[in-house]
Coordinates of C-alpha atoms and ligand atoms in Angstrom, one line a residue:
X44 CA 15.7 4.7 12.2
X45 CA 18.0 3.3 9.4
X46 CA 16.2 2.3 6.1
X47 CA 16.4 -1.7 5.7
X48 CA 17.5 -2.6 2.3
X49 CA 17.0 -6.2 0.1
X50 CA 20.3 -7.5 2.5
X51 CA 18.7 -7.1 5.7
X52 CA 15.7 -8.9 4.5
X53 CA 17.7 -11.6 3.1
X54 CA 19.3 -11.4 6.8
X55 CA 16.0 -11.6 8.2
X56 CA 15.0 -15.1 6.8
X57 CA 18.4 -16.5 7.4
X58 CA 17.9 -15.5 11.3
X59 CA 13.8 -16.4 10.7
X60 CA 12.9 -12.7 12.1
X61 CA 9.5 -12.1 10.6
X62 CA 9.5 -8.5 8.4
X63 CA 6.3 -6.6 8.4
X64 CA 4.5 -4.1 5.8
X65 CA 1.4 -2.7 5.4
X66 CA 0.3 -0.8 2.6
X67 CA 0.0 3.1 2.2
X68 CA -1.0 5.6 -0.1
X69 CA -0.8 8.9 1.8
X70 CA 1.9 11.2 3.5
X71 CA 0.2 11.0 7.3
X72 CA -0.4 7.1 7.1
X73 CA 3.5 6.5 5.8
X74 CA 4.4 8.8 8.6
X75 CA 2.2 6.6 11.4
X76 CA 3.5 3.5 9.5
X77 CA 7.2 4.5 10.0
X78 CA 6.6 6.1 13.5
X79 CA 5.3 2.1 13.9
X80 CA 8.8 0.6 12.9
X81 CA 7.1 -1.2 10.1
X82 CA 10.3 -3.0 7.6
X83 CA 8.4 -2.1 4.1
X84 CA 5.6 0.3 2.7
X85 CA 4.0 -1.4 -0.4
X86 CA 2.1 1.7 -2.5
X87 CA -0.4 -1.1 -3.6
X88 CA -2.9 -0.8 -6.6
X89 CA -5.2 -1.3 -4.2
X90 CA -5.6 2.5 -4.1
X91 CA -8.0 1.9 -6.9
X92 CA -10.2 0.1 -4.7
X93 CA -9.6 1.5 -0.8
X94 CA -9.3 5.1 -2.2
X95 CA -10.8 5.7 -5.4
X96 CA -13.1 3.6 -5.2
X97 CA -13.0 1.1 -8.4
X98 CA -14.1 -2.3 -8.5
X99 CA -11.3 -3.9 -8.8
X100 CA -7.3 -2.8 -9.5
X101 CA -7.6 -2.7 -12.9
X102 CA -8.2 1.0 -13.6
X103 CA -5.5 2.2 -12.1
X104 CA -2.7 4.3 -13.7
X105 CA 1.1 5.1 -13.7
X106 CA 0.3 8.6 -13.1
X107 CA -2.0 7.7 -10.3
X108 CA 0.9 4.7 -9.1
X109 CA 3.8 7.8 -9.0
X110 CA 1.5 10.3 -7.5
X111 CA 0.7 8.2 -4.4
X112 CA 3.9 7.0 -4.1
X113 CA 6.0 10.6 -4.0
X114 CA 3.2 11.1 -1.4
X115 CA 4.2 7.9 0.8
X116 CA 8.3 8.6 -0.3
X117 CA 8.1 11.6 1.8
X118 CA 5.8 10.9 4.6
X119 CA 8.2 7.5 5.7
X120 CA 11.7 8.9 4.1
X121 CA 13.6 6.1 6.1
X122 CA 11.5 3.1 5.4
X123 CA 12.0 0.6 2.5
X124 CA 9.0 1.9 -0.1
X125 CA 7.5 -0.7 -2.9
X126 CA 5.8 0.7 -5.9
X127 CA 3.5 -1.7 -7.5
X128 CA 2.9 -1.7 -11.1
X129 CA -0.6 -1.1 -12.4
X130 CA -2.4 -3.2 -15.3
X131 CA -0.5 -3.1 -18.7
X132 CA 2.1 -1.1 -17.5
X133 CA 4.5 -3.7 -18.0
X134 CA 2.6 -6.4 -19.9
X135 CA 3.0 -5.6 -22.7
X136 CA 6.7 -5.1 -23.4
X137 CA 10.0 -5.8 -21.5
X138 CA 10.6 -1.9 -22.8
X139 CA 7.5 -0.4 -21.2
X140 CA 8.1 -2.6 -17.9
X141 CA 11.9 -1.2 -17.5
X142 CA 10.3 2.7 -18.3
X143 CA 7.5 2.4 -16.0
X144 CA 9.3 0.9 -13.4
X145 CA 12.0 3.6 -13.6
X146 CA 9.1 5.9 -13.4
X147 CA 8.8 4.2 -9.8
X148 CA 12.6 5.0 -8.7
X149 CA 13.2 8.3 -10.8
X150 CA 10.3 10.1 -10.0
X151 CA 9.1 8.8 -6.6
X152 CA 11.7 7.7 -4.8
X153 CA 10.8 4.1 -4.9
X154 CA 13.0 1.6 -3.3
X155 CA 11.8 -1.6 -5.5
X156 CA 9.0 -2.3 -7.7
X157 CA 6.2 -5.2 -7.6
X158 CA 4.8 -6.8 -10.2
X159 CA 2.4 -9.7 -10.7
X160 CA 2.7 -13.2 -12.4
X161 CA 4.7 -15.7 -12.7
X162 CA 6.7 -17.7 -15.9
X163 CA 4.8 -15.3 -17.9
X164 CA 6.5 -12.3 -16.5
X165 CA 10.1 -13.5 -16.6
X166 CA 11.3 -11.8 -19.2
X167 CA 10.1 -8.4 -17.6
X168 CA 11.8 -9.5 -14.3
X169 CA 14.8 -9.7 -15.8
X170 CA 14.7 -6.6 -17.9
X171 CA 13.9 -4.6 -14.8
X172 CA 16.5 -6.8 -12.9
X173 CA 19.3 -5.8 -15.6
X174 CA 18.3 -2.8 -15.0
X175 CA 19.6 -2.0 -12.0
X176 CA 16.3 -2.3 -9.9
X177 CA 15.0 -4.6 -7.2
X178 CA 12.0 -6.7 -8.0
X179 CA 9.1 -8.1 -5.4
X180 CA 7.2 -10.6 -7.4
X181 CA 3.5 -11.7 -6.4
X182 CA 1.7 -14.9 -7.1
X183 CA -1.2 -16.4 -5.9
X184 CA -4.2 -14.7 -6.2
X185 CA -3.4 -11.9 -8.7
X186 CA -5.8 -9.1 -8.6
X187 CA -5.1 -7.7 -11.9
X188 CA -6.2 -11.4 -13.3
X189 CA -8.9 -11.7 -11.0
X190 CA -11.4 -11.9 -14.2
X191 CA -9.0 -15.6 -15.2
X192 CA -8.9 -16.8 -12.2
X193 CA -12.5 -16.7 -12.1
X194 CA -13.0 -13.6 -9.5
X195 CA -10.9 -12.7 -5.9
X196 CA -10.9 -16.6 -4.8
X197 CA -7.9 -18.5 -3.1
X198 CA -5.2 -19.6 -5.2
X199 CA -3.2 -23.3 -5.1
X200 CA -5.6 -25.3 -2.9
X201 CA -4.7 -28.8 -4.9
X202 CA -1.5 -30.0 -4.7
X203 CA -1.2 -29.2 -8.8
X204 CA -1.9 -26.1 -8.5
X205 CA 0.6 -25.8 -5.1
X206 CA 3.3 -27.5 -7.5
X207 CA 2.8 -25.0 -10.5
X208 CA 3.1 -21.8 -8.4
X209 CA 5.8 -23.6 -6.3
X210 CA 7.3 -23.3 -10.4
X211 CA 6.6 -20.1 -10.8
X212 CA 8.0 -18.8 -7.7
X213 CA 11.2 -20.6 -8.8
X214 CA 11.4 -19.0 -12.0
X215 CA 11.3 -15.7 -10.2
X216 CA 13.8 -16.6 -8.1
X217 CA 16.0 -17.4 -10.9
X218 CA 15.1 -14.7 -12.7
X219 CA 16.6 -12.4 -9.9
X220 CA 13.3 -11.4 -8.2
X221 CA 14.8 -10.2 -4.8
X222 CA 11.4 -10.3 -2.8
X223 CA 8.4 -12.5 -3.3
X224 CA 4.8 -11.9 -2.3
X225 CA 2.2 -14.8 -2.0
X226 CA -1.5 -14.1 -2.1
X227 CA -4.6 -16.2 -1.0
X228 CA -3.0 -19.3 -0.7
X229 CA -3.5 -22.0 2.1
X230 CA -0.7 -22.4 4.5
X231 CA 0.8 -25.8 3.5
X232 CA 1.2 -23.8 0.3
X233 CA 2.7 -20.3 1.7
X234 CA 4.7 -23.0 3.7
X235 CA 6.5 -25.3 0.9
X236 CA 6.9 -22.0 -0.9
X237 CA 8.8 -20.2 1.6
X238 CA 11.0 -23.2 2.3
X239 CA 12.3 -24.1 -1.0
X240 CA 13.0 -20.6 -1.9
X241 CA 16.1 -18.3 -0.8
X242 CA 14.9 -14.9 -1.1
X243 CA 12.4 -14.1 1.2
X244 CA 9.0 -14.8 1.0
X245 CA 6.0 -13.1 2.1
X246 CA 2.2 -13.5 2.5
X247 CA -1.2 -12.1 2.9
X248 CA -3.6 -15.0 3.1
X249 CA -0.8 -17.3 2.7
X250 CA -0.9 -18.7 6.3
X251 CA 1.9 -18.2 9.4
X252 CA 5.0 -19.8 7.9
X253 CA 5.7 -17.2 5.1
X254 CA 9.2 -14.8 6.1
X255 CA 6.7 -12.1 6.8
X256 CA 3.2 -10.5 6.5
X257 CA 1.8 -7.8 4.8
X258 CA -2.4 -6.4 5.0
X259 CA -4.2 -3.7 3.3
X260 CA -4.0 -0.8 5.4
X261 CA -7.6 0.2 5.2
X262 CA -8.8 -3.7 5.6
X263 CA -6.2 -3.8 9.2
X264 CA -7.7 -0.4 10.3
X265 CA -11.3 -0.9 9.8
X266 CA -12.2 1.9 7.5
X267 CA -12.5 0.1 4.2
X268 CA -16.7 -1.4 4.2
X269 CA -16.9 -2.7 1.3
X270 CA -16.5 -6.5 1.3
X271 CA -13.2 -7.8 4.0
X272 CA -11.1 -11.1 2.9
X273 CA -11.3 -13.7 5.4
X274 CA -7.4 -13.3 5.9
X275 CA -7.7 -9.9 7.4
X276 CA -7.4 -9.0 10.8
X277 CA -8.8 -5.5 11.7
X278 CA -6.4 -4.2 14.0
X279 CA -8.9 -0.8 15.1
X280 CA -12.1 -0.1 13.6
X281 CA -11.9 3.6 12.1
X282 CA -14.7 3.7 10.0
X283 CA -16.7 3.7 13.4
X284 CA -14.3 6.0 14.8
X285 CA -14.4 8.4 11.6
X286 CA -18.4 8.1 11.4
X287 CA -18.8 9.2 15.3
X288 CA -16.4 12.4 14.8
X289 CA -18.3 13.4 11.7
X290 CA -21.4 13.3 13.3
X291 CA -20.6 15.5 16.3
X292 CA -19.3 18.0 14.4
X293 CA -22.4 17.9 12.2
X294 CA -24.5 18.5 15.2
X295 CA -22.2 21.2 17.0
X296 CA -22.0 23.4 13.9
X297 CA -26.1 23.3 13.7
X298 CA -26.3 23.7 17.0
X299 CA -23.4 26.9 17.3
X300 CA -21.5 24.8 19.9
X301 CA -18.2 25.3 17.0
X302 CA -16.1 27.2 16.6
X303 CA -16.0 28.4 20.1
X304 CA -13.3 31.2 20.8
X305 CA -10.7 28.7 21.5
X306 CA -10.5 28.1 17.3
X307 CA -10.8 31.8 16.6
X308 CA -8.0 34.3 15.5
X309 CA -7.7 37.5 17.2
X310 CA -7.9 41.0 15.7
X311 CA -4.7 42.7 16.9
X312 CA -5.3 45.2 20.0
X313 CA -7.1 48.2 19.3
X314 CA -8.1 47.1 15.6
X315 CA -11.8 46.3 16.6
X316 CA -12.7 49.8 17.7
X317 CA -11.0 50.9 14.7
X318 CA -13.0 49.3 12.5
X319 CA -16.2 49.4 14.2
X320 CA -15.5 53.4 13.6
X321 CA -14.6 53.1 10.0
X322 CA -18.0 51.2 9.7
X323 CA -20.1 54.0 11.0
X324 CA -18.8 55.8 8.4
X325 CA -19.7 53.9 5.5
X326 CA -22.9 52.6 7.4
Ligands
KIV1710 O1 -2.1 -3.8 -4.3 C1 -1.9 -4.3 -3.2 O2 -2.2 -3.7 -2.1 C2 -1.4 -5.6 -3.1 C3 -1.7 -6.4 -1.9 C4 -2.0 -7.8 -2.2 C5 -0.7 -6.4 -0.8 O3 -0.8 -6.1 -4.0

């Protein structure tokens, strides 16, 4: 499999062939994921929630960001890998968004970085941009502002509200975004959105007519419980899966029925007697 870069996705919307990604945090799910023929891997700060277990995406660091994403870098070698930026890693300056997103590429292997926002971002874009590195932009609903927007609740639902991120996809356009990621938006909006831009335009929870889709790995697999946006589709469930496996091994290892001699190792020919003899004599 040949890694797709920001040409063939630009290829992809001229020819209206829908890209897919998903996201990962892990050596064996990248591997699945690109054993799958999925077009992107997004290491999403998500992990704070599906993995470690935070409240929101907000805790989340560089070091934690890089470390995940070296993990997903080798695990799917030949698939297009996004590192996302985590809160105030690039906020604050243009300089600490070009170092931290060279973190991404220098020391994981990153193929692009994401960030999130829109006007008030550009002069970041374009820092990274002139950098040399490929930028996914994400509006909508923005996690890391979830405590402005008033909470994890859907994004341009008037048609003000449709027109200013319709603005703010434009200025990341212009400010030579090369992907751009739409979050909990209704369809008409996803749709205008992805129709008056050129670069490609994806969604999760921005409806059917966005240039592809991306979910939360744990949400499409069933394994994350804790709450499940109504834009998700759960693919298997694991967690019932994962539950079921735990408890029968709970049960056979209280009841002696593992390991059996199928899982055990065995002493090389001759050994046993040997040391049942050097026993005796210490016995
Ligand atoms: O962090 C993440 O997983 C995201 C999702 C919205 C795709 O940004």
């Amino acid at each position: 499999m040949v890694k797709k870069n920001i040409l063939d996705f630009a290829e992809m919307k001229r020819k209206r062939e829908k890209v897919t990604w998903i996201t990962a945090y892990d050596f064996p799910t990248a591997s699945l994921v690109e054993q799958a023929g999925m077009d992107m891997i997004l290491v999403g700060d998500s992990v704070g929630m599906v993995v470690y277990g935070y409240p929101g995406t907000i805790p989340v660091t560089m070091d934690q960001m890089i470390y995940h994403t070296e993990a997903v870098r080798r695990g799917a070698p030949n698939t297009f890998v996004i590192g996302d930026m985590p809160f105030l890693s690039y906020q604050k300056s243009v300089e600490d968004a070009i170092t931290n997103a060279g973190r991404f590429y220098k020391e994981a292997g990153a193929d692009a970085i994401k960030l999130e926002g829109g006007k008030r971002v550009i002069p970041q874009i374009q820092g990274i941009v002139n950098s040399g590195m490929v930028v996914v932009g994400h509006i909508g609903l923005t996690p890391q502002s979830s405590a402005q927007l008033g909470g994890f609740k859907a994004q341009g639902n008037t048609a003000e509200q449709a027109m200013t991120l319709l603005e703010d996809a434009k200025a990341i356009e212009a400010a030579g975004g090369s992907l751009l990621l739409v979050e909990g938006v209704p369809p008409e909006t996803g749709k205008i959105i992805t129709e008056a831009l050129s670069i490609p335009v994806y969604g999760i929870g921005a409806g059917p007519y966005c240039d592809g889709q991306v979910l939360i790995v744990s949400d499409m697999l069933g394994i994350f419980e804790i709450f499940t946006p109504k834009f998700v589709k759960k693919y298997a469930n694991l967690a019932d899966v994962m539950r079921q496996a735990f408890r029968e091994y709970v049960r056979e290892v209280r009841e002696g029925k593992f390991p059996t001699p199928a899982h055990c190792y065995k002493m090389r020919a001759g050994e046993k007697e040997k040391l049942e003899e050097m026993l005796k004599e210490i016995l």
